[in-house]
Coordinates of C-alpha atoms and ligand atoms in Angstrom, one line a residue:
M1 CA -1.0 -17.5 13.7
I2 CA 1.0 -15.4 11.3
P3 CA 3.7 -17.4 9.6
V4 CA 7.3 -16.0 9.6
I5 CA 9.3 -16.6 6.4
P6 CA 12.9 -15.6 5.8
V7 CA 13.1 -13.1 2.9
E8 CA 15.9 -15.0 1.1
A9 CA 13.5 -18.0 0.8
V10 CA 11.0 -15.8 -1.0
L11 CA 13.6 -14.2 -3.3
E12 CA 15.0 -17.6 -4.2
G13 CA 11.5 -19.2 -4.8
R14 CA 11.8 -21.7 -1.9
A15 CA 8.8 -20.5 0.1
D16 CA 5.8 -21.3 -2.0
A17 CA 4.1 -23.7 0.5
A18 CA 4.6 -21.3 3.4
I19 CA 3.4 -18.3 1.4
M20 CA 0.3 -20.2 0.2
S21 CA -0.5 -21.4 3.7
G22 CA -0.4 -17.8 5.1
A23 CA -2.3 -16.5 2.2
A24 CA -5.1 -19.0 2.6
G25 CA -5.0 -18.9 6.4
S26 CA -4.8 -15.6 8.3
G27 CA -4.2 -13.7 5.1
F28 CA -1.0 -12.3 6.7
L29 CA 2.7 -13.2 6.6
T30 CA 5.8 -11.8 8.2
L31 CA 9.0 -11.6 6.1
A32 CA 12.1 -11.7 8.3
G33 CA 15.5 -10.2 7.5
V34 CA 14.3 -7.8 4.8
D35 CA 16.2 -4.7 5.9
A36 CA 19.5 -6.7 6.2
A37 CA 19.0 -8.5 2.9
L38 CA 18.0 -5.5 0.8
G39 CA 19.7 -2.6 2.7
L40 CA 16.4 -0.8 3.3
A41 CA 17.0 1.0 6.6
P42 CA 19.0 4.0 5.2
P43 CA 16.7 4.7 2.3
R44 CA 13.6 4.4 4.5
A45 CA 15.0 6.9 7.0
A46 CA 15.8 9.3 4.2
M47 CA 12.3 8.8 2.7
L48 CA 10.5 9.4 6.0
G49 CA 12.6 12.5 6.4
F50 CA 9.8 14.0 4.3
F51 CA 7.6 14.4 7.4
G52 CA 10.3 16.5 9.1
A53 CA 10.8 18.8 6.1
P54 CA 9.9 22.5 6.4
E55 CA 6.2 23.1 5.7
P56 CA 6.7 25.0 2.4
V57 CA 8.6 21.9 1.1
R58 CA 5.7 19.6 2.0
R59 CA 3.1 22.1 0.8
A60 CA 4.8 22.2 -2.6
V61 CA 3.9 18.6 -3.3
L62 CA 0.3 18.6 -2.1
R63 CA -2.4 17.0 -4.2
N64 CA -4.9 19.2 -6.0
K65 CA -7.6 18.2 -3.4
Y66 CA -5.6 20.1 -0.7
D67 CA -4.1 22.8 -3.0
P68 CA -6.2 24.0 -6.0
A69 CA -3.0 25.2 -7.7
S70 CA -1.6 21.6 -7.7
R71 CA -2.0 19.6 -10.9
H72 CA -1.4 16.3 -9.0
V73 CA -4.6 14.2 -8.5
Y74 CA -3.3 10.7 -7.6
R75 CA 0.3 11.1 -6.5
G76 CA 1.6 13.5 -3.8
H77 CA 1.0 14.7 -0.3
F78 CA -2.3 14.4 1.6
V79 CA -3.1 15.9 5.0
P80 CA -5.9 15.4 7.6
D81 CA -9.1 17.0 6.3
G82 CA -12.0 15.9 8.3
A83 CA -12.5 12.6 6.5
G84 CA -9.2 11.2 7.8
V85 CA -6.6 11.9 10.5
L86 CA -3.5 10.7 8.6
E87 CA -0.8 12.6 6.8
G88 CA 0.9 10.8 3.9
F89 CA 2.6 10.8 0.5
D90 CA 1.7 8.6 -2.4
I91 CA 4.6 7.7 -4.8
G92 CA 4.4 6.0 -8.2
P93 CA 6.8 3.9 -10.3
D94 CA 8.4 7.0 -12.0
I95 CA 10.4 7.5 -8.8
A96 CA 12.5 4.5 -9.7
W97 CA 11.9 4.5 -13.5
P98 CA 11.1 8.0 -14.8
E99 CA 10.0 6.5 -18.2
R100 CA 7.1 4.9 -16.5
A101 CA 5.2 8.1 -16.0
G102 CA 2.3 8.6 -18.4
D103 CA 1.5 11.8 -20.4
G104 CA -0.7 13.2 -17.7
G105 CA -4.0 12.1 -19.3
D106 CA -4.6 9.5 -16.7
P107 CA -4.1 10.3 -13.0
L108 CA -3.2 6.6 -12.3
T109 CA 0.0 7.1 -14.3
E110 CA 0.8 10.8 -13.5
P111 CA 4.3 11.6 -12.4
T112 CA 5.1 11.8 -8.6
P113 CA 5.9 15.3 -7.4
R114 CA 9.3 15.4 -5.9
P115 CA 9.9 17.3 -2.6
A116 CA 12.9 19.6 -2.6
I117 CA 14.9 17.4 -0.2
P118 CA 18.4 16.5 -1.2
G119 CA 18.8 12.7 -1.8
W120 CA 15.1 12.1 -1.2
A121 CA 14.2 10.9 -4.8
A122 CA 17.2 8.6 -5.0
A123 CA 16.5 7.0 -1.7
T124 CA 12.8 6.6 -2.4
G125 CA 13.5 5.2 -5.9
A126 CA 15.9 2.6 -4.4
Y127 CA 13.2 1.6 -1.8
Y128 CA 10.5 1.5 -4.4
A129 CA 12.6 -0.8 -6.7
A130 CA 13.4 -3.1 -3.8
M131 CA 9.7 -3.4 -2.9
S132 CA 8.9 -4.1 -6.6
R133 CA 11.4 -6.9 -6.7
L134 CA 9.9 -8.5 -3.6
G135 CA 6.4 -8.0 -4.9
M136 CA 7.3 -9.8 -8.1
A137 CA 8.9 -12.7 -6.1
L138 CA 5.7 -13.1 -4.0
T139 CA 3.5 -12.8 -7.1
R140 CA 5.4 -15.6 -8.8
A141 CA 5.1 -17.8 -5.7
L142 CA 1.3 -17.1 -5.5
L143 CA 0.9 -17.9 -9.2
R144 CA 2.7 -21.2 -8.9
G145 CA 0.7 -21.9 -5.7
L146 CA -2.5 -21.3 -7.5
G147 CA -1.4 -23.5 -10.5
A148 CA -1.6 -20.4 -12.8
D149 CA 0.9 -19.5 -15.5
E150 CA 3.9 -17.9 -13.8
A151 CA 4.5 -15.8 -17.0
L152 CA 1.5 -13.7 -15.9
A153 CA 3.8 -12.0 -13.3
E154 CA 5.9 -10.4 -16.0
R155 CA 3.0 -9.8 -18.4
H156 CA 0.8 -7.9 -15.9
F157 CA 3.4 -6.4 -13.5
A158 CA 6.4 -5.3 -15.7
R159 CA 4.7 -1.9 -16.1
S160 CA 3.1 -2.0 -12.6
I161 CA 1.5 1.2 -11.2
S162 CA 2.2 0.2 -7.6
T163 CA 1.8 2.8 -4.9
L164 CA 4.4 3.3 -2.2
R165 CA 2.7 5.2 0.6
L166 CA 4.4 7.1 3.4
L167 CA 2.1 7.4 6.4
R168 CA 2.2 9.5 9.6
Y169 CA -0.4 8.8 12.3
P170 CA -0.5 11.7 14.6
A171 CA -1.0 11.5 18.4
L172 CA -4.5 12.7 19.1
D173 CA -6.1 14.8 21.8
P174 CA -8.6 12.3 23.4
A175 CA -11.0 15.1 24.0
A176 CA -11.2 15.9 20.3
I177 CA -11.9 12.4 19.0
A178 CA -15.2 11.6 17.4
P179 CA -17.2 9.0 19.4
D180 CA -17.4 6.7 16.4
R181 CA -13.6 6.4 16.5
V182 CA -13.4 5.2 20.0
V183 CA -12.7 1.5 20.5
E184 CA -12.9 0.0 24.0
G185 CA -10.9 -3.2 24.3
A186 CA -9.0 -5.3 26.7
G187 CA -6.1 -2.9 26.5
G188 CA -8.3 0.1 27.4
R189 CA -9.6 2.9 25.3
R190 CA -8.0 3.2 21.8
F191 CA -8.8 5.2 18.7
L192 CA -9.6 4.0 15.3
M193 CA -7.0 5.7 13.1
T194 CA -7.8 3.6 9.9
R195 CA -11.1 1.9 9.7
A196 CA -11.5 -1.8 8.9
H197 CA -10.9 -2.3 5.2
T198 CA -9.3 -4.7 2.7
D199 CA -6.6 -3.5 0.4
S200 CA -7.7 -3.2 -3.3
G201 CA -5.0 -4.8 -5.3
F202 CA -2.8 -7.8 -5.3
V203 CA -0.1 -7.9 -2.6
T204 CA 0.7 -5.3 0.1
L205 CA 4.2 -5.1 1.7
L206 CA 4.1 -3.1 4.9
W207 CA 6.8 -1.7 7.1
Q208 CA 5.6 -0.3 10.5
D209 CA 7.6 1.4 13.2
R210 CA 7.7 0.0 16.8
T211 CA 4.5 1.6 18.0
G212 CA 2.1 -1.2 17.0
G213 CA -1.7 -0.8 16.6
L214 CA -2.2 -2.8 13.3
Q215 CA -4.9 -5.5 13.7
A216 CA -6.2 -8.2 11.4
E217 CA -9.6 -9.7 11.6
G218 CA -9.4 -13.4 12.7
P219 CA -12.2 -15.9 13.2
D220 CA -12.5 -14.9 16.9
G221 CA -12.1 -11.2 16.5
W222 CA -9.2 -8.7 16.0
I223 CA -5.7 -10.0 16.5
A224 CA -2.5 -7.8 16.7
V225 CA -0.1 -7.8 13.7
P226 CA 3.0 -6.7 15.6
P227 CA 5.9 -4.9 14.0
A228 CA 8.8 -7.3 12.9
E229 CA 12.1 -5.7 13.6
G230 CA 14.0 -5.5 10.3
G231 CA 11.1 -7.3 8.5
L232 CA 7.9 -6.6 6.7
V233 CA 4.3 -7.7 7.0
V234 CA 2.5 -9.0 3.8
N235 CA -1.2 -9.1 3.2
F236 CA -3.3 -9.7 0.1
G237 CA -5.8 -7.5 -1.8
Q238 CA -9.4 -7.9 -2.8
M239 CA -8.6 -8.3 -6.4
L240 CA -6.4 -11.3 -5.6
E241 CA -9.0 -12.8 -3.4
D242 CA -11.7 -12.4 -6.1
W243 CA -9.3 -13.6 -8.8
S244 CA -8.3 -16.7 -6.8
G245 CA -11.9 -17.6 -6.1
G246 CA -11.3 -17.0 -2.4
R247 CA -8.3 -19.3 -2.1
I248 CA -6.2 -16.3 -1.1
R249 CA -7.7 -14.1 1.6
A250 CA -7.9 -10.3 1.6
T251 CA -8.2 -10.1 5.3
P252 CA -9.8 -7.0 6.8
H253 CA -7.5 -4.9 8.9
R254 CA -7.5 -1.7 10.9
V255 CA -5.1 0.5 12.9
L256 CA -5.7 1.6 16.4
G257 CA -3.6 4.4 17.9
G258 CA -3.8 8.0 19.0
A259 CA -1.6 7.7 22.1
A260 CA 1.6 8.1 20.2
E261 CA 2.8 9.2 16.8
R262 CA 3.3 6.3 14.4
F263 CA 4.9 5.9 11.0
S264 CA 4.3 3.1 8.5
V265 CA 5.1 2.5 4.8
P266 CA 2.7 0.2 2.9
F267 CA 3.7 -0.7 -0.7
F268 CA 0.7 -1.8 -2.8
F269 CA 2.0 -4.1 -5.6
E270 CA -0.3 -3.7 -8.5
P271 CA -0.6 -4.6 -12.2
A272 CA -0.2 -2.2 -15.1
V273 CA -3.0 0.3 -15.6
D274 CA -4.0 -1.5 -18.9
A275 CA -3.4 -5.1 -17.7
R276 CA -6.3 -7.2 -18.8
I277 CA -7.0 -9.6 -16.1
E278 CA -8.6 -12.8 -17.3
P279 CA -10.3 -15.2 -14.9
L280 CA -8.1 -18.0 -13.6
A281 CA -8.4 -21.2 -15.6
G282 CA -11.7 -22.7 -14.5
G283 CA -12.6 -19.6 -12.5
A284 CA -15.7 -17.6 -12.6
G285 CA -16.1 -13.9 -13.3
A286 CA -15.4 -11.7 -16.3
A287 CA -12.1 -10.2 -17.5
F288 CA -11.4 -6.6 -16.5
V289 CA -8.9 -3.9 -17.0
Y290 CA -6.9 -3.2 -13.8
G291 CA -6.9 0.6 -14.0
D292 CA -10.7 0.7 -14.2
F293 CA -11.1 -1.7 -11.2
L294 CA -8.7 0.3 -9.1
W295 CA -10.3 3.6 -9.8
E296 CA -13.8 2.4 -9.0
R297 CA -12.6 1.1 -5.6
M298 CA -10.2 3.9 -4.8
V299 CA -12.7 6.7 -5.0
R300 CA -14.6 5.1 -2.1
F301 CA -11.6 5.9 0.3
P302 CA -11.9 9.2 2.1
N303 CA -8.7 10.5 0.7
F304 CA -10.0 10.3 -2.8
H305 CA -13.5 11.5 -2.4
G306 CA -14.4 13.9 -5.1
V307 CA -11.5 13.3 -7.4
T308 CA -12.2 12.6 -11.1
R309 CA -10.4 10.6 -13.7
R310 CA -10.1 12.3 -17.1
P311 CA -10.1 9.7 -19.8
A312 CA -6.7 9.5 -21.7
A313 CA -6.7 11.9 -24.7
Ligands
AKG401 O1 -0.3 1.6 8.7 C1 -0.6 0.4 8.7 O2 0.0 -0.4 9.5 C2 -1.6 -0.2 7.8 C3 -2.0 0.8 6.7 C4 -3.1 0.2 5.8 O3 -3.7 -0.8 6.1 C5 -3.3 0.8 4.5 O4 -2.8 1.9 4.2 O5 -4.0 0.1 3.7
FE2_402 FE1 -4.6 -1.6 4.3

């Protein structure tokens, strides 16, 4: 059972018990009324207009992995390449706050390339800022729920390197699908578009269109995480599970699809690149620097195979 929480209750700090119960239970929450409260539908439509832009406009913001002439390693556009079937765009905090881009020495703080689409950067910046606000409210609630110092939210996340990711799942030709991506279920033959994984960071806020296909792993197998009209899905990252000693669950999830095109927009709310994360009071484990943790996990994902991180000069 995935709890449904009105977004106003989260923003006003009145939903701690419900948030903790979802975080400790299924590891998923639904926030209701987000589009209405934060005015997200128009900027989202403008942002997703990226996928309909002419090919030269999209090509101009490719990552280095897909265009050797590009200097972008971490931010920017990615396309299907054998390892994955998705097309997407990774966006960093500079889209909302230009001063948050680094000097280029560390890919994790590199500036986001901006597609030449009128109004795109402003809309995307507004969406990014709204997601950050919501991520911060959820983080405060989780810290209170864990009995941790709420001031950690500001300390670790004020210079967050969160990623806003635009995703397009294409419709696939069934004849061309690799056998290891076929999933036979009660609903018939489906295709594994995103393999089972946990998210790396802290809190993920996910918008998905009406297509469906997202599933979370429950005690008795895979359960559907349906789209919430005007709302968002929340799940929790591996770092938060580890940090909370397992009290908060980073639930494995996957996406089935292939029959129809699907769009989704996850926002991965993450600490600053140099945030030094100490164990929770009484917790086990050693302190670590968030950027190092993220890089180590990230390069395991197909989209980042082969990329290197130059140490800051
Ligand atoms: O597209 C979705 O619904 C989920 C995407 C996802 O799990 C991810 O990008 O980590
Ligand atoms: Fe995920």
